[in-house]
Amino acid sequence: MRAGRCVVTWVHLASPGHHPLSCYSISASKPRAVIRVKNGIITLQEGSQFRTISDQNPWEFVDRFLSEHRLPTNLNTPFTDGLIGYIGYEAGRYLETLPCLARDDLGLPDIWLMQPGQVEVRCASLESASQLGHTAVMACLAWSPNMSKGNYLEAVAKIKEHIVDGDIYQANFAQRFSSPFEGDAHALWQHLMQKNPAPFFAYIHDPEFQILCTSPERLLKQTGAAVESRPIKGTRPRGKSAIEDEAMIAELSGSEKEAAELAMIVDLVRNDLHRVCVTGSVQVSHHRMIEVYQNVFHQVSVITGKLPQQETMFKALAALFPGGSITGCPKIRAMEVIDTLEPVSRGVYTGSIGYASFHGTQDWNIAIRTAVVKNGKIHLSVGGGIVADSNPHHEYEETLHKAATFFSNI
C-alpha cells in the first residue's frame, strides 16, 4: 500500500447569505501518517513503517495523537496541520458496548485519518462549485437494493413495535443500493458537486476504496472553545417557480411530524453537548429555520456551547458521535435496534468526515448522501427517521426518492 496515493478533499460550501469567508476547501495529500482502525486494531503508518496497536482504545489513541502534536492556537484558518479523514459509524462501538450483528461486506476501516504533508486551503462557494469542470462519468448504472420491499416494511413494523413498547421514540433505518462501476470516482464527485452542491462535500481516495460525500449536515464544528452542531430533520425539493418554492417552504414549516422529529434530536444533541460543555453554555441559537440550497430546502436547528479549557478535541467529538439525527432516540438503544434489523454494516455512511487540527479547530459532517467505490462497485445507503405515526409504505417510497435524487445527478 502506497501512502502517497492517499488524498482527501474537504469542502465547506455555505448557503447564500452566509459570510463568504465561511466557505473554503481543503486539499490534503502526501501523508506523513495514516491511522487506520479495524476491529479494534490500530495501524499507524508513517512513511513505509507500520506499527500495530491492540491495547488502546482507538478514540483515546487519536485524542492522544492530537494532544502530542498540539500547536499554538490559530483560529484564523480552518486547517494547516492535523488529522483529516473519516470516522465510520461502527466506530461508535469503541465508545459504547453495542451488538455486532450486521455483515461487514465492504471491510472498510472503522476509522481512517491522515496527517497530510501537503495542505491547500482555498476559498469556495456554491457558485464556484456549480462552475466546476468534469470529465465524462459513467451514467447508466444498474442499481439494486440490499433488501426487498417486504423486508423493508417488516423492519419498519418492528421499529414501530419498539416505539409502542416504549423502548425507543425514534430510529433511523437505512437500506443500501449497489451498482457495477468502472468510471472515474473523482470525476463523478466533481459532477455531483456541480449538479447538487451542498455545504459539506468530501472526497477520500485510498488505494483500496474511494468515498464520495455530498452531505448537507454538520455534526460538530469547534473554533477554540466554541462548538456548534446543526442537525437536519425535514427536506423538500425546490420548486420550478417562486410560488412553488413558497408552497414547499410552507409544507415543510407546517409538518408536525418533522417538527417533532427535529425537537427530539435537538434535545438529544443538547444532552450530548452538556456532557462536555461548560455548565449553562449550551443553547439552541436557532430552531426550525429553513435553509435554501440549489435544489432543496432543509429544516435545521443550531445548538452551540463552550468547552472548558481542559477539554480535549476528540472527547468533544466522541460526546456527539454518531449523530442523533441518523441514529434515533434514545441513541444507544436505537443503535441496538438498528443493528438487529439492517443486514450490512453502515461503514462510513452516517459516520463523519472532516478534520481535527493541531491548532484548535475541527469540523465534522454527518456522512449522509455518501457513496463508496470499491472493487468495481459503487454503494449508496439512504435512510429515514421512523416514529410512531410513520407509514411504512411512505417511508419506503421516501428512501427511493432520496436514492433517485442521487441517481438523477449522475
mmCIF file of C-alpha atoms in Angstrom:
data_model
loop_
_atom_site.group_PDB
_atom_site.id
_atom_site.type_symbol
_atom_site.label_atom_id
_atom_site.label_comp_id
_atom_site.label_asym_id
_atom_site.label_seq_id
_atom_site.Cartn_x
_atom_site.Cartn_y
_atom_site.Cartn_z
ATOM 1 C CA MET A 1 0.000 0.000 0.000
ATOM 2 C CA ARG A 2 1.499 3.331 -1.054
ATOM 3 C CA ALA A 3 0.720 6.138 1.388
ATOM 4 C CA GLY A 4 1.469 8.765 -1.245
ATOM 5 C CA ARG A 5 -1.692 7.860 -3.133
ATOM 6 C CA CYS A 6 -3.935 8.892 -0.230
ATOM 7 C CA VAL A 7 -5.778 12.150 -0.924
ATOM 8 C CA VAL A 8 -8.575 13.966 0.922
ATOM 9 C CA THR A 9 -10.583 16.933 -0.337
ATOM 10 C CA TRP A 10 -12.975 18.519 2.173
ATOM 11 C CA VAL A 11 -15.201 21.362 1.036
ATOM 12 C CA HIS A 12 -17.396 23.610 3.162
ATOM 13 C CA LEU A 13 -19.849 25.480 0.948
ATOM 14 C CA ALA A 14 -22.017 27.961 2.823
ATOM 15 C CA SER A 15 -25.537 28.674 1.675
ATOM 16 C CA PRO A 16 -26.485 32.026 0.145
ATOM 17 C CA GLY A 17 -26.442 34.811 2.723
ATOM 18 C CA HIS A 18 -23.536 33.411 4.711
ATOM 19 C CA HIS A 19 -20.280 35.323 5.005
ATOM 20 C CA PRO A 20 -18.024 34.414 2.057
ATOM 21 C CA LEU A 21 -15.096 33.708 4.381
ATOM 22 C CA SER A 22 -17.068 30.814 5.828
ATOM 23 C CA CYS A 23 -16.647 28.978 2.504
ATOM 24 C CA TYR A 24 -13.430 27.098 1.905
ATOM 25 C CA SER A 25 -11.938 23.916 0.539
ATOM 26 C CA ILE A 26 -9.107 21.849 1.982
ATOM 27 C CA SER A 27 -6.982 19.616 -0.223
ATOM 28 C CA ALA A 28 -4.727 17.276 1.742
ATOM 29 C CA SER A 29 -2.167 14.870 0.304
ATOM 30 C CA LYS A 30 1.350 13.407 0.688
ATOM 31 C CA PRO A 31 0.610 11.801 4.066
ATOM 32 C CA ARG A 32 3.152 11.839 6.836
ATOM 33 C CA ALA A 33 0.973 9.443 8.813
ATOM 34 C CA VAL A 34 -2.208 7.437 8.268
ATOM 35 C CA ILE A 35 -4.233 5.973 11.131
ATOM 36 C CA ARG A 36 -6.421 3.001 10.220
ATOM 37 C CA VAL A 37 -8.592 1.160 12.729
ATOM 38 C CA LYS A 38 -10.349 -2.135 12.097
ATOM 39 C CA ASN A 39 -11.970 -4.409 14.679
ATOM 40 C CA GLY A 40 -10.229 -2.553 17.481
ATOM 41 C CA ILE A 41 -6.751 -2.928 15.960
ATOM 42 C CA ILE A 42 -4.960 0.368 15.277
ATOM 43 C CA THR A 43 -2.431 0.567 12.442
ATOM 44 C CA LEU A 44 -0.229 3.655 12.366
ATOM 45 C CA GLN A 45 1.540 4.103 9.040
ATOM 46 C CA GLU A 46 4.395 6.617 8.909
ATOM 47 C CA GLY A 47 6.064 6.527 5.513
ATOM 48 C CA SER A 48 6.897 2.891 4.820
ATOM 49 C CA GLN A 49 6.831 1.988 8.514
ATOM 50 C CA PHE A 50 3.799 0.296 10.082
ATOM 51 C CA ARG A 51 3.034 -0.034 13.777
ATOM 52 C CA THR A 52 0.152 -2.101 15.153
ATOM 53 C CA ILE A 53 -1.504 -1.215 18.462
ATOM 54 C CA SER A 54 -4.065 -3.545 20.007
ATOM 55 C CA ASP A 55 -4.102 -2.489 23.673
ATOM 56 C CA GLN A 56 -5.524 1.044 23.347
ATOM 57 C CA ASN A 57 -8.989 2.408 22.714
ATOM 58 C CA PRO A 58 -8.951 3.957 19.207
ATOM 59 C CA TRP A 59 -10.673 7.160 20.337
ATOM 60 C CA GLU A 60 -8.177 7.623 23.163
ATOM 61 C CA PHE A 61 -5.295 6.880 20.785
ATOM 62 C CA VAL A 62 -6.402 9.568 18.320
ATOM 63 C CA ASP A 63 -7.085 12.019 21.148
ATOM 64 C CA ARG A 64 -3.562 11.444 22.458
ATOM 65 C CA PHE A 65 -2.086 11.793 18.954
ATOM 66 C CA LEU A 66 -3.749 15.201 18.611
ATOM 67 C CA SER A 67 -2.562 16.320 22.050
ATOM 68 C CA GLU A 68 1.019 15.201 21.434
ATOM 69 C CA HIS A 69 1.160 17.234 18.212
ATOM 70 C CA ARG A 70 -0.542 20.304 19.659
ATOM 71 C CA LEU A 71 0.442 23.628 18.047
ATOM 72 C CA PRO A 72 -0.219 27.193 19.226
ATOM 73 C CA THR A 73 -3.872 28.137 18.773
ATOM 74 C CA ASN A 74 -4.622 29.585 15.338
ATOM 75 C CA LEU A 75 -8.285 30.280 14.631
ATOM 76 C CA ASN A 76 -7.706 32.377 11.508
ATOM 77 C CA THR A 77 -7.563 29.414 9.158
ATOM 78 C CA PRO A 78 -9.588 26.201 9.380
ATOM 79 C CA PHE A 79 -6.749 23.714 8.900
ATOM 80 C CA THR A 80 -2.995 23.916 8.468
ATOM 81 C CA ASP A 81 -1.923 20.637 10.095
ATOM 82 C CA GLY A 82 -3.695 17.834 11.903
ATOM 83 C CA LEU A 83 -5.794 14.803 11.024
ATOM 84 C CA ILE A 84 -8.303 14.648 8.176
ATOM 85 C CA GLY A 85 -10.425 11.721 7.020
ATOM 86 C CA TYR A 86 -13.410 9.788 8.304
ATOM 87 C CA ILE A 87 -14.795 8.025 11.354
ATOM 88 C CA GLY A 88 -17.151 5.222 10.369
ATOM 89 C CA TYR A 89 -20.473 4.565 12.053
ATOM 90 C CA GLU A 90 -19.182 1.343 13.629
ATOM 91 C CA ALA A 91 -16.504 3.334 15.488
ATOM 92 C CA GLY A 92 -19.319 4.022 17.943
ATOM 93 C CA ARG A 93 -18.642 0.520 19.278
ATOM 94 C CA TYR A 94 -15.408 1.827 20.780
ATOM 95 C CA LEU A 95 -17.460 4.295 22.840
ATOM 96 C CA GLU A 96 -20.356 2.081 23.938
ATOM 97 C CA THR A 97 -20.995 -1.647 24.237
ATOM 98 C CA LEU A 98 -23.072 -2.383 21.152
ATOM 99 C CA PRO A 99 -24.027 -5.539 19.232
ATOM 100 C CA CYS A 100 -22.153 -6.560 16.098
ATOM 101 C CA LEU A 101 -24.711 -8.488 14.066
ATOM 102 C CA ALA A 102 -24.700 -6.773 10.662
ATOM 103 C CA ARG A 103 -22.459 -8.298 7.979
ATOM 104 C CA ASP A 104 -19.316 -6.282 7.195
ATOM 105 C CA ASP A 105 -19.235 -6.989 3.473
ATOM 106 C CA LEU A 106 -17.168 -3.952 2.378
ATOM 107 C CA GLY A 107 -14.465 -4.295 5.021
ATOM 108 C CA LEU A 108 -13.643 -0.581 5.209
ATOM 109 C CA PRO A 109 -11.590 0.730 8.133
ATOM 110 C CA ASP A 110 -13.708 1.818 11.089
ATOM 111 C CA ILE A 111 -11.500 4.912 11.317
ATOM 112 C CA TRP A 112 -9.306 6.364 8.547
ATOM 113 C CA LEU A 113 -7.376 9.541 9.359
ATOM 114 C CA MET A 114 -4.421 11.101 7.564
ATOM 115 C CA GLN A 115 -1.840 13.617 8.733
ATOM 116 C CA PRO A 116 -1.030 15.310 5.416
ATOM 117 C CA GLY A 117 2.353 16.583 4.391
ATOM 118 C CA GLN A 118 0.777 18.999 1.926
ATOM 119 C CA VAL A 119 -2.305 21.145 2.593
ATOM 120 C CA GLU A 120 -4.017 23.711 0.377
ATOM 121 C CA VAL A 121 -6.836 25.864 1.767
ATOM 122 C CA ARG A 122 -8.817 27.893 -0.746
ATOM 123 C CA CYS A 123 -11.968 29.994 -0.802
ATOM 124 C CA ALA A 124 -15.013 28.179 -2.172
ATOM 125 C CA SER A 125 -18.662 28.942 -2.799
ATOM 126 C CA LEU A 126 -21.820 27.383 -4.109
ATOM 127 C CA GLU A 127 -21.411 29.488 -7.226
ATOM 128 C CA SER A 128 -17.852 28.308 -7.875
ATOM 129 C CA ALA A 129 -18.898 24.714 -7.246
ATOM 130 C CA SER A 130 -21.520 24.964 -9.960
ATOM 131 C CA GLN A 131 -18.814 26.016 -12.428
ATOM 132 C CA LEU A 132 -16.513 23.044 -11.852
ATOM 133 C CA GLY A 133 -15.448 21.235 -14.955
ATOM 134 C CA HIS A 134 -15.544 17.465 -15.100
ATOM 135 C CA THR A 135 -14.631 14.615 -17.361
ATOM 136 C CA ALA A 136 -17.108 12.049 -18.588
ATOM 137 C CA VAL A 137 -18.561 9.777 -15.934
ATOM 138 C CA MET A 138 -20.414 6.527 -16.228
ATOM 139 C CA ALA A 139 -24.099 7.444 -16.285
ATOM 140 C CA CYS A 140 -26.321 4.393 -16.766
ATOM 141 C CA LEU A 141 -25.796 2.414 -13.581
ATOM 142 C CA ALA A 142 -27.788 -0.707 -12.707
ATOM 143 C CA TRP A 143 -28.707 -0.091 -9.070
ATOM 144 C CA SER A 144 -30.035 -2.913 -6.891
ATOM 145 C CA PRO A 145 -31.172 -2.713 -3.227
ATOM 146 C CA ASN A 146 -29.828 -4.909 -0.442
ATOM 147 C CA MET A 147 -33.330 -5.795 0.779
ATOM 148 C CA SER A 148 -36.733 -6.407 -0.748
ATOM 149 C CA LYS A 149 -39.646 -4.057 -0.194
ATOM 150 C CA GLY A 150 -41.225 -6.716 2.001
ATOM 151 C CA ASN A 151 -38.133 -6.950 4.199
ATOM 152 C CA TYR A 152 -38.012 -3.168 4.490
ATOM 153 C CA LEU A 153 -41.670 -2.931 5.521
ATOM 154 C CA GLU A 154 -41.195 -5.734 8.040
ATOM 155 C CA ALA A 155 -38.208 -3.950 9.608
ATOM 156 C CA VAL A 156 -40.130 -0.669 9.907
ATOM 157 C CA ALA A 157 -43.007 -2.539 11.543
ATOM 158 C CA LYS A 158 -40.581 -3.959 14.115
ATOM 159 C CA ILE A 159 -39.205 -0.480 14.832
ATOM 160 C CA LYS A 160 -42.749 0.756 15.401
ATOM 161 C CA GLU A 161 -43.305 -2.131 17.827
ATOM 162 C CA HIS A 162 -40.272 -0.943 19.804
ATOM 163 C CA ILE A 163 -41.766 2.552 19.844
ATOM 164 C CA VAL A 164 -45.192 1.329 21.007
ATOM 165 C CA ASP A 165 -43.491 -0.672 23.771
ATOM 166 C CA GLY A 166 -41.722 2.495 24.959
ATOM 167 C CA ASP A 167 -38.322 1.031 24.090
ATOM 168 C CA ILE A 168 -37.394 3.926 21.790
ATOM 169 C CA TYR A 169 -39.027 7.086 20.472
ATOM 170 C CA GLN A 170 -37.397 7.176 17.056
ATOM 171 C CA ALA A 171 -34.919 5.197 14.958
ATOM 172 C CA ASN A 172 -33.210 5.911 11.659
ATOM 173 C CA PHE A 173 -33.414 2.908 9.329
ATOM 174 C CA ALA A 174 -31.443 2.568 6.095
ATOM 175 C CA GLN A 175 -31.135 0.384 3.037
ATOM 176 C CA ARG A 176 -28.268 0.268 0.548
ATOM 177 C CA PHE A 177 -28.182 0.355 -3.246
ATOM 178 C CA SER A 178 -25.250 -1.027 -5.260
ATOM 179 C CA SER A 179 -24.197 -0.991 -8.900
ATOM 180 C CA PRO A 180 -21.205 -2.025 -11.007
ATOM 181 C CA PHE A 181 -18.954 0.987 -11.539
ATOM 182 C CA GLU A 182 -15.884 1.374 -13.729
ATOM 183 C CA GLY A 183 -15.839 5.154 -14.058
ATOM 184 C CA ASP A 184 -13.658 7.877 -12.562
ATOM 185 C CA ALA A 185 -14.739 8.300 -8.927
ATOM 186 C CA HIS A 186 -13.236 11.770 -8.536
ATOM 187 C CA ALA A 187 -14.831 12.985 -11.771
ATOM 188 C CA LEU A 188 -18.171 11.671 -10.543
ATOM 189 C CA TRP A 189 -17.733 13.547 -7.245
ATOM 190 C CA GLN A 190 -16.979 16.782 -9.117
ATOM 191 C CA HIS A 191 -20.008 16.181 -11.307
ATOM 192 C CA LEU A 192 -22.205 15.742 -8.227
ATOM 193 C CA MET A 193 -20.882 18.982 -6.755
ATOM 194 C CA GLN A 194 -21.755 20.783 -9.960
ATOM 195 C CA LYS A 195 -25.253 19.314 -10.160
ATOM 196 C CA ASN A 196 -26.271 19.481 -6.498
ATOM 197 C CA PRO A 197 -23.865 21.464 -4.277
ATOM 198 C CA ALA A 198 -24.265 21.101 -0.519
ATOM 199 C CA PRO A 199 -22.356 22.527 2.458
ATOM 200 C CA PHE A 200 -20.170 19.550 3.388
ATOM 201 C CA PHE A 201 -18.805 17.780 0.332
ATOM 202 C CA ALA A 202 -15.805 15.485 0.761
ATOM 203 C CA TYR A 203 -13.751 13.108 -1.360
ATOM 204 C CA ILE A 204 -11.349 10.499 0.005
ATOM 205 C CA HIS A 205 -9.019 8.462 -2.173
ATOM 206 C CA ASP A 206 -7.330 5.412 -0.682
ATOM 207 C CA PRO A 207 -5.652 2.782 -2.857
ATOM 208 C CA GLU A 208 -8.369 0.311 -1.834
ATOM 209 C CA PHE A 209 -11.506 2.494 -1.932
ATOM 210 C CA GLN A 210 -12.903 5.934 -2.718
ATOM 211 C CA ILE A 211 -15.547 7.892 -0.792
ATOM 212 C CA LEU A 212 -17.819 10.487 -2.419
ATOM 213 C CA CYS A 213 -19.725 12.551 0.131
ATOM 214 C CA THR A 214 -22.393 15.154 -0.669
ATOM 215 C CA SER A 215 -23.607 15.853 2.869
ATOM 216 C CA PRO A 216 -25.609 18.932 3.903
ATOM 217 C CA GLU A 217 -25.301 18.291 7.655
ATOM 218 C CA ARG A 218 -22.750 19.311 10.295
ATOM 219 C CA LEU A 219 -22.176 17.141 13.356
ATOM 220 C CA LEU A 220 -19.632 19.338 15.126
ATOM 221 C CA LYS A 221 -17.615 22.455 14.487
ATOM 222 C CA GLN A 222 -15.086 23.709 17.018
ATOM 223 C CA THR A 223 -13.252 27.025 16.921
ATOM 224 C CA GLY A 224 -11.231 27.402 20.085
ATOM 225 C CA ALA A 225 -13.686 26.771 22.921
ATOM 226 C CA ALA A 226 -16.809 27.444 20.827
ATOM 227 C CA VAL A 227 -18.691 24.427 19.454
ATOM 228 C CA GLU A 228 -21.696 24.099 17.155
ATOM 229 C CA SER A 229 -23.918 21.294 15.871
ATOM 230 C CA ARG A 230 -26.536 21.668 13.102
ATOM 231 C CA PRO A 231 -28.983 18.723 12.952
ATOM 232 C CA ILE A 232 -31.338 18.472 9.978
ATOM 233 C CA LYS A 233 -34.800 16.933 10.011
ATOM 234 C CA GLY A 234 -37.026 17.766 7.083
ATOM 235 C CA THR A 235 -36.223 18.298 3.408
ATOM 236 C CA ARG A 236 -38.277 19.483 0.465
ATOM 237 C CA PRO A 237 -37.313 19.901 -3.205
ATOM 238 C CA ARG A 238 -37.036 23.338 -4.755
ATOM 239 C CA GLY A 239 -39.987 24.314 -6.911
ATOM 240 C CA LYS A 240 -39.907 25.454 -10.515
ATOM 241 C CA SER A 241 -41.094 28.941 -9.570
ATOM 242 C CA ALA A 242 -41.157 31.316 -6.613
ATOM 243 C CA ILE A 243 -44.761 30.313 -5.920
ATOM 244 C CA GLU A 244 -43.843 26.617 -5.822
ATOM 245 C CA ASP A 245 -40.887 27.428 -3.543
ATOM 246 C CA GLU A 246 -43.208 29.213 -1.130
ATOM 247 C CA ALA A 247 -45.534 26.204 -1.131
ATOM 248 C CA MET A 248 -42.656 23.834 -0.343
ATOM 249 C CA ILE A 249 -41.443 26.063 2.496
ATOM 250 C CA ALA A 250 -44.956 26.261 3.923
ATOM 251 C CA GLU A 251 -45.342 22.488 3.725
ATOM 252 C CA LEU A 252 -42.012 21.903 5.469
ATOM 253 C CA SER A 253 -42.645 24.532 8.136
ATOM 254 C CA GLY A 254 -46.101 23.104 8.800
ATOM 255 C CA SER A 255 -45.075 19.456 9.118
ATOM 256 C CA GLU A 256 -45.862 18.332 12.676
ATOM 257 C CA LYS A 257 -44.080 15.015 12.124
ATOM 258 C CA GLU A 258 -40.792 16.629 11.112
ATOM 259 C CA ALA A 259 -41.123 19.286 13.810
ATOM 260 C CA ALA A 260 -41.459 16.522 16.412
ATOM 261 C CA GLU A 261 -38.508 14.586 14.950
ATOM 262 C CA LEU A 262 -36.282 17.665 14.987
ATOM 263 C CA ALA A 263 -37.313 18.564 18.546
ATOM 264 C CA MET A 264 -36.298 15.084 19.761
ATOM 265 C CA ILE A 265 -32.937 15.303 18.018
ATOM 266 C CA VAL A 266 -32.278 18.820 19.335
ATOM 267 C CA ASP A 267 -32.876 17.571 22.887
ATOM 268 C CA LEU A 268 -30.516 14.662 22.233
ATOM 269 C CA VAL A 269 -27.762 16.936 20.880
ATOM 270 C CA ARG A 270 -28.191 19.327 23.807
ATOM 271 C CA ASN A 271 -27.817 16.463 26.257
ATOM 272 C CA ASP A 272 -24.732 15.172 24.427
ATOM 273 C CA LEU A 273 -23.090 18.614 24.496
ATOM 274 C CA HIS A 274 -23.972 19.094 28.178
ATOM 275 C CA ARG A 275 -21.638 16.161 28.910
ATOM 276 C CA VAL A 276 -18.577 18.123 27.786
ATOM 277 C CA CYS A 277 -19.520 21.822 27.755
ATOM 278 C CA VAL A 278 -19.357 24.462 30.465
ATOM 279 C CA THR A 279 -22.496 24.375 32.599
ATOM 280 C CA GLY A 280 -25.102 26.773 31.259
ATOM 281 C CA SER A 281 -23.318 27.396 27.953
ATOM 282 C CA VAL A 282 -25.366 25.056 25.737
ATOM 283 C CA GLN A 283 -28.074 26.930 23.837
ATOM 284 C CA VAL A 284 -30.370 26.417 20.876
ATOM 285 C CA SER A 285 -29.463 29.543 18.937
ATOM 286 C CA HIS A 286 -31.797 28.742 16.010
ATOM 287 C CA HIS A 287 -34.655 26.257 15.848
ATOM 288 C CA ARG A 288 -36.507 25.019 12.771
ATOM 289 C CA MET A 289 -35.010 27.580 10.431
ATOM 290 C CA ILE A 290 -35.325 26.898 6.713
ATOM 291 C CA GLU A 291 -32.071 26.900 4.746
ATOM 292 C CA VAL A 292 -32.219 27.327 0.983
ATOM 293 C CA TYR A 293 -29.928 25.457 -1.396
ATOM 294 C CA GLN A 294 -29.772 24.996 -5.130
ATOM 295 C CA ASN A 295 -32.108 22.005 -5.256
ATOM 296 C CA VAL A 296 -33.655 21.633 -1.784
ATOM 297 C CA PHE A 297 -34.894 23.289 1.388
ATOM 298 C CA HIS A 298 -33.671 21.943 4.743
ATOM 299 C CA GLN A 299 -35.164 22.416 8.201
ATOM 300 C CA VAL A 300 -32.235 22.999 10.544
ATOM 301 C CA SER A 301 -31.579 23.779 14.186
ATOM 302 C CA VAL A 302 -28.319 25.159 15.575
ATOM 303 C CA ILE A 303 -27.046 24.181 19.024
ATOM 304 C CA THR A 304 -23.987 25.931 20.452
ATOM 305 C CA GLY A 305 -21.847 25.580 23.553
ATOM 306 C CA LYS A 306 -18.499 26.366 25.136
ATOM 307 C CA LEU A 307 -15.897 23.787 26.073
ATOM 308 C CA PRO A 308 -13.895 24.058 29.295
ATOM 309 C CA GLN A 309 -10.241 24.889 28.814
ATOM 310 C CA GLN A 310 -9.036 21.408 29.726
ATOM 311 C CA GLU A 311 -11.363 19.513 27.368
ATOM 312 C CA THR A 312 -9.609 17.662 24.548
ATOM 313 C CA MET A 313 -10.847 17.847 20.969
ATOM 314 C CA PHE A 314 -11.710 14.229 20.321
ATOM 315 C CA LYS A 315 -13.612 13.910 23.594
ATOM 316 C CA ALA A 316 -15.907 16.675 22.383
ATOM 317 C CA LEU A 317 -16.480 14.777 19.137
ATOM 318 C CA ALA A 318 -16.974 11.492 20.987
ATOM 319 C CA ALA A 319 -19.742 13.051 23.080
ATOM 320 C CA LEU A 320 -21.818 13.600 19.916
ATOM 321 C CA PHE A 321 -20.813 10.568 17.868
ATOM 322 C CA PRO A 322 -22.610 9.201 15.960
ATOM 323 C CA GLY A 323 -25.076 11.985 15.284
ATOM 324 C CA GLY A 324 -28.525 11.737 16.821
ATOM 325 C CA SER A 325 -30.289 12.598 13.566
ATOM 326 C CA ILE A 326 -29.080 9.364 11.958
ATOM 327 C CA THR A 327 -29.430 7.023 14.948
ATOM 328 C CA GLY A 328 -32.538 7.833 16.959
ATOM 329 C CA CYS A 329 -33.664 8.461 20.499
ATOM 330 C CA PRO A 330 -32.547 7.292 22.965
ATOM 331 C CA LYS A 331 -29.369 6.940 20.955
ATOM 332 C CA ILE A 332 -27.777 3.766 22.309
ATOM 333 C CA ARG A 333 -30.979 1.722 22.357
ATOM 334 C CA ALA A 334 -31.845 2.956 18.859
ATOM 335 C CA MET A 335 -28.412 1.823 17.643
ATOM 336 C CA GLU A 336 -29.006 -1.613 19.166
ATOM 337 C CA VAL A 337 -32.315 -1.890 17.321
ATOM 338 C CA ILE A 338 -30.734 -0.712 14.058
ATOM 339 C CA ASP A 339 -28.036 -3.376 14.258
ATOM 340 C CA THR A 340 -30.596 -6.166 14.584
ATOM 341 C CA LEU A 341 -32.509 -5.005 11.500
ATOM 342 C CA GLU A 342 -30.019 -3.647 8.943
ATOM 343 C CA PRO A 343 -28.356 -6.554 7.088
ATOM 344 C CA VAL A 344 -24.968 -4.923 6.425
ATOM 345 C CA SER A 345 -22.620 -2.635 8.338
ATOM 346 C CA ARG A 346 -23.004 1.060 7.582
ATOM 347 C CA GLY A 347 -19.278 1.761 7.283
ATOM 348 C CA VAL A 348 -18.610 5.411 6.530
ATOM 349 C CA TYR A 349 -22.339 6.061 5.973
ATOM 350 C CA THR A 350 -23.757 8.072 8.922
ATOM 351 C CA GLY A 351 -20.301 8.289 10.416
ATOM 352 C CA SER A 352 -18.441 11.581 9.987
ATOM 353 C CA ILE A 353 -15.956 13.036 7.516
ATOM 354 C CA GLY A 354 -13.880 16.044 8.473
ATOM 355 C CA TYR A 355 -10.763 17.200 10.251
ATOM 356 C CA ALA A 356 -9.273 17.935 13.658
ATOM 357 C CA SER A 357 -6.376 20.374 13.512
ATOM 358 C CA PHE A 358 -3.414 20.623 15.852
ATOM 359 C CA HIS A 359 -4.196 24.323 16.357
ATOM 360 C CA GLY A 360 -7.661 24.400 17.925
ATOM 361 C CA THR A 361 -10.182 23.843 15.117
ATOM 362 C CA GLN A 362 -12.244 20.904 13.910
ATOM 363 C CA ASP A 363 -15.230 20.390 11.637
ATOM 364 C CA TRP A 364 -17.099 17.131 11.008
ATOM 365 C CA ASN A 365 -20.103 16.426 8.847
ATOM 366 C CA ILE A 366 -22.606 13.612 9.112
ATOM 367 C CA ALA A 367 -21.809 11.301 6.207
ATOM 368 C CA ILE A 368 -25.212 11.037 4.570
ATOM 369 C CA ARG A 369 -25.685 11.145 0.783
ATOM 370 C CA THR A 370 -22.371 9.333 0.651
ATOM 371 C CA ALA A 371 -21.225 6.708 -1.839
ATOM 372 C CA VAL A 372 -18.369 4.219 -1.570
ATOM 373 C CA VAL A 373 -16.495 2.854 -4.585
ATOM 374 C CA LYS A 374 -14.658 -0.415 -4.030
ATOM 375 C CA ASN A 375 -13.793 -3.477 -6.116
ATOM 376 C CA GLY A 376 -15.625 -2.293 -9.227
ATOM 377 C CA LYS A 377 -18.859 -1.380 -7.453
ATOM 378 C CA ILE A 378 -20.453 1.781 -6.095
ATOM 379 C CA HIS A 379 -22.634 1.648 -2.982
ATOM 380 C CA LEU A 380 -25.112 4.258 -1.722
ATOM 381 C CA SER A 381 -27.074 3.986 1.536
ATOM 382 C CA VAL A 382 -30.221 6.002 2.222
ATOM 383 C CA GLY A 383 -32.371 6.116 5.325
ATOM 384 C CA GLY A 384 -35.046 7.954 7.207
ATOM 385 C CA GLY A 385 -36.363 8.525 10.693
ATOM 386 C CA ILE A 386 -39.115 6.174 11.871
ATOM 387 C CA VAL A 387 -41.520 7.471 14.529
ATOM 388 C CA ALA A 388 -44.812 6.272 15.999
ATOM 389 C CA ASP A 389 -47.012 7.603 13.204
ATOM 390 C CA SER A 390 -44.703 6.679 10.325
ATOM 391 C CA ASN A 391 -46.380 4.981 7.378
ATOM 392 C CA PRO A 392 -44.063 2.100 6.341
ATOM 393 C CA HIS A 393 -45.029 2.379 2.667
ATOM 394 C CA HIS A 394 -44.428 6.137 2.673
ATOM 395 C CA GLU A 395 -41.063 5.643 4.398
ATOM 396 C CA TYR A 396 -40.059 3.107 1.759
ATOM 397 C CA GLU A 397 -41.027 5.474 -1.043
ATOM 398 C CA GLU A 398 -39.060 8.257 0.665
ATOM 399 C CA THR A 399 -35.871 6.171 0.592
ATOM 400 C CA LEU A 400 -36.437 5.503 -3.108
ATOM 401 C CA HIS A 401 -36.921 9.230 -3.670
ATOM 402 C CA LYS A 402 -33.699 10.060 -1.820
ATOM 403 C CA ALA A 403 -31.802 7.467 -3.835
ATOM 404 C CA ALA A 404 -33.368 8.662 -7.094
ATOM 405 C CA THR A 405 -32.241 12.218 -6.347
ATOM 406 C CA PHE A 406 -28.646 10.984 -6.129
ATOM 407 C CA PHE A 407 -29.009 8.743 -9.190
ATOM 408 C CA SER A 408 -30.551 11.517 -11.295
ATOM 409 C CA ASN A 409 -27.494 13.701 -10.770
ATOM 410 C CA ILE A 410 -25.142 11.101 -12.244
#
